[in-house]
Amino acid sequence: MWHFVIRRVVFAIPILLGVSVIIFSLVHIGPGDPVSAVVPADAPQETVERLRKDLGFDKPLHIQYINWLGRALRGDLGISVATSRPVWDELKGAVGNTFIIAVAAAIIGFSAGCAAGALAAYWHGRFLDKVATAFAITGVSLPHYWVGILLVIIFSVELNWLPAMGIGGAGEWSSELFRHMIMPVATMSLIPMGVVARMVRASILEVLGQEFVLALHSKGLFSNRVVRHVVKNAAPSVLAVMGIQFGYMLGGSILVETVFNWPGSGLLMNQAIFKRDLPVLQGIILILASFFVILNLLVDILQSVLDPRIRR
Amino acid sequence: MKNESMHHQKITPLFSSLILSLIAFIVLGIAISPAAAGSGCGVLRVGMTASDIPRTEGQPDNGFEGFRFTGYTIYDSLINWDLSRADKAAKLTPGLAVSWEVDPKDKTKWIFKLRSGVKFHDGSEFDADAVVWNFEKVANPKSPQYDPNQAAQIMARLPDFKSCRKIDKYTVEITTKKPTALWPYELSLFLIGSPVHWEKLGRDWKKFAGNPSGTGPFKLVKVVPRQRAELVPNEAYWDKKRTPKLDKLVLIPLPEPTSRLAALRAGQVDWIEVPPPDSIPGLEAAGFQIVKNLYPHIWPHSLVYTEGSPWLDERVRKAANLAIDREGICKSLLNDTCAPAEGMVSANHPWFGNPTFKVRYDPAEAKRLLKEAGFSKDNPVKAKVLISTGGSGQMLPLPMNEYIQQNMREVGIDLEIEAIEWEALLQRWRAGAKHADNKGVHALNISFTTQDPFNAFARHFHSRNVPPVSLNAYYHSDPKVDVLLDKTEETFDLAEQNKVIAELHTYLVDKAKWLFIVHDLNPRAMSKKVKGFVQAQSWFQDLTPVCIK
């Protein structure tokens, strides 16, 4: 087991390094100049050049990359071009804010998805299956931003029950934060709910169709014992899907966070793109890529615990 | 069958508890009521279009919206803008300087008499040393207080600054690089912060940004990056007529127009900048106030004068100006949030002059002029305009340009539109029409301020201001325009200067130098509780008389 874990951790290092090269190249290839994006349109050339030098954008690209990587390895992601604040300070607040709604949306989306998928599978072909499947397809198909806007119109504009935007105060835990979370969480949980429901349904149906389930029933095992076997066999593929979905949510949905003006990683990334704030963009993508790698690692480990054949 | 019912029994409680949790989550959230508002004249919550709180350490970013909300609120300039009237274009007015005059013998030297008895928010005194220190902060990289970020924001706006020295405690002499009568306009954007407070904070501009000290009517008490800034009145403000009535001013960045609109309609903010035009009838029907006014803004097609441009022919330029149905744009697309342009400035402006060419919608005359120039519907003028998909002050660039494209097609001008992202457009603008990236581009659609003669005219039309000097990206060159622009700079009497600018403007319109399309009316939507606001004809606004009732 440990050998498997260590091997996966070692594999993660070149993946992250590769991701960092791709991030760095992509953000520098894109059109737009980070320095001229933060000064007035007719700023004197000497002012622009001085700022470019101060920010290190005057050096060759490969030197910039090596400097950036060296600093990133020491935990310093640089300074935001747009705000002059440390990138890490920008990121930790934003990622923390996204984490709050991503975890809540994951709990709701995954629970509802598992419940709907299980119902559909156990009542396969019957009315409940059709309802649960329709529920799942709706969740996958509805565009995030449209649902978000619809919720805002109903619950904020028309009924005036919930706040339309923001995080409430400065993001400290409070009833205000809780009220502000409701609509972004509900919107964000729709897609994982639909995806997980479909996956759970398909996996359970596949396992239920296998001969060992028939054998367990024919041996007179109680249904709850059979369920345990079914769940254990269906879980690895569902876990993989959950891992990816949670990664997406941690990445912060740009659209959901933009609609609700939720100051998370998605909104930060959106703003960094428009302001050509390359240090923030590089920092945020690196952090999110790291989340994905770590999540995949955790899912692999969990899968191998549930199904030891995976380790081979 | 038995198995199925047993599964049912196992699963149903789980499902039911999940549903109950969801309902509890929503009901509990709904049951908690929002925080109570402040007392007295109330708390004004403003939804800005900026995506972050504009810089607070002195020289704001985010264009003139930054000056509006964290510039002239926290700070003053030596020369401020009079924002008290809605019926006239805003004028310069004494700020931290009570008077100023140019040295008649050497017109590069200006003497500023400073206001005495003014205190910064930290209680320290404003004087000549503070003025000199502030100029060093942005113009002298060797000074300990030099801040490259503030320098980057302001030095482009002070192109003529050379030096500043103290004469006595309340007098400074400022020297410009060349004699220029436009210096007071430039100086109005230079804001003064407290040197003593910066020293107290350990000479740290980051700490100063979180806890700034100016002399302005509001004091910043809290800033949460990307979320909110809170300002309270400066009770000791030197201009007692402008002591804020509000208990608190809260600034919230809301860059997404629909989020801004929803926040207003949900009562989370009392005031939003730039409501989407199609939301205005609904807002009015729901009892919200829509406040708008002319201000120094132009939304043009800035025409390129390089070789091969179709706009080198004056008849074609005039035809294009006559082809555009400006009323249609303002009424059908923008719900009356713009005014048809008849020139660079509005017809009631002192700089408008008396042009003989009337900018109007006259497709028949446009066709006649094109025919005279050798064009027709079968042999159309071919031109390309570079536009943005959005951006500050750009209004609705895609539908507006498509409307213009249709107008032009009807008279025989085949206008190609190249739409790019806002920052990319600004970069192409700075590069100029002769840059390889701009090959084949005949016009740029970038809106801008016309509040001072340099920004309105000189940087675009003077032949010396081609890139990289300034923004004559179009390589416009006309000796008469250069002479009038130089004369503007040399005319120190304001009334005479206005006459020269009016002559210049008359000439620009008569020669149809650009396509003058619309002026934005700077709409704001606000709750009916907002009282006392006077929307000045300016990019800046005075929030001190506002009250929430």
Tab-separated table of C-alpha atoms in Angstrom, chain B residues 303-313 316 375 380-384 433-434 438-443 474-475:
chain	number	residue	atom	x	y	z
B	303	LEU	CA	-10.313	58.102	-38.074
B	304	VAL	CA	-6.909	57.009	-39.303
B	305	TYR	CA	-5.009	59.348	-41.655
B	306	THR	CA	-2.289	57.035	-42.935
B	307	GLU	CA	-1.796	56.307	-46.613
B	308	GLY	CA	-4.592	54.252	-48.133
B	309	SER	CA	-7.205	55.267	-45.572
B	310	PRO	CA	-10.577	56.079	-47.176
B	311	TRP	CA	-10.977	58.866	-44.612
B	312	LEU	CA	-8.336	61.060	-46.240
B	313	ASP	CA	-11.159	62.390	-48.424
B	316	VAL	CA	-16.195	60.600	-47.427
B	375	PHE	CA	-18.306	55.934	-54.758
B	380	PRO	CA	-18.648	51.133	-51.898
B	381	VAL	CA	-16.078	52.748	-49.661
B	382	LYS	CA	-14.305	49.944	-47.832
B	383	ALA	CA	-13.202	50.639	-44.283
B	384	LYS	CA	-12.387	48.708	-41.165
B	433	ALA	CA	-2.051	52.821	-36.862
B	434	LYS	CA	1.346	52.259	-38.464
B	438	ASN	CA	-2.989	47.527	-37.149
B	439	LYS	CA	-2.464	47.023	-40.853
B	440	GLY	CA	-5.732	47.651	-42.682
B	441	VAL	CA	-7.372	49.374	-39.700
B	442	HIS	CA	-8.991	52.692	-40.652
B	443	ALA	CA	-10.639	53.727	-37.396
B	474	TYR	CA	-4.189	57.941	-36.184
B	475	TYR	CA	-1.237	60.025	-37.461
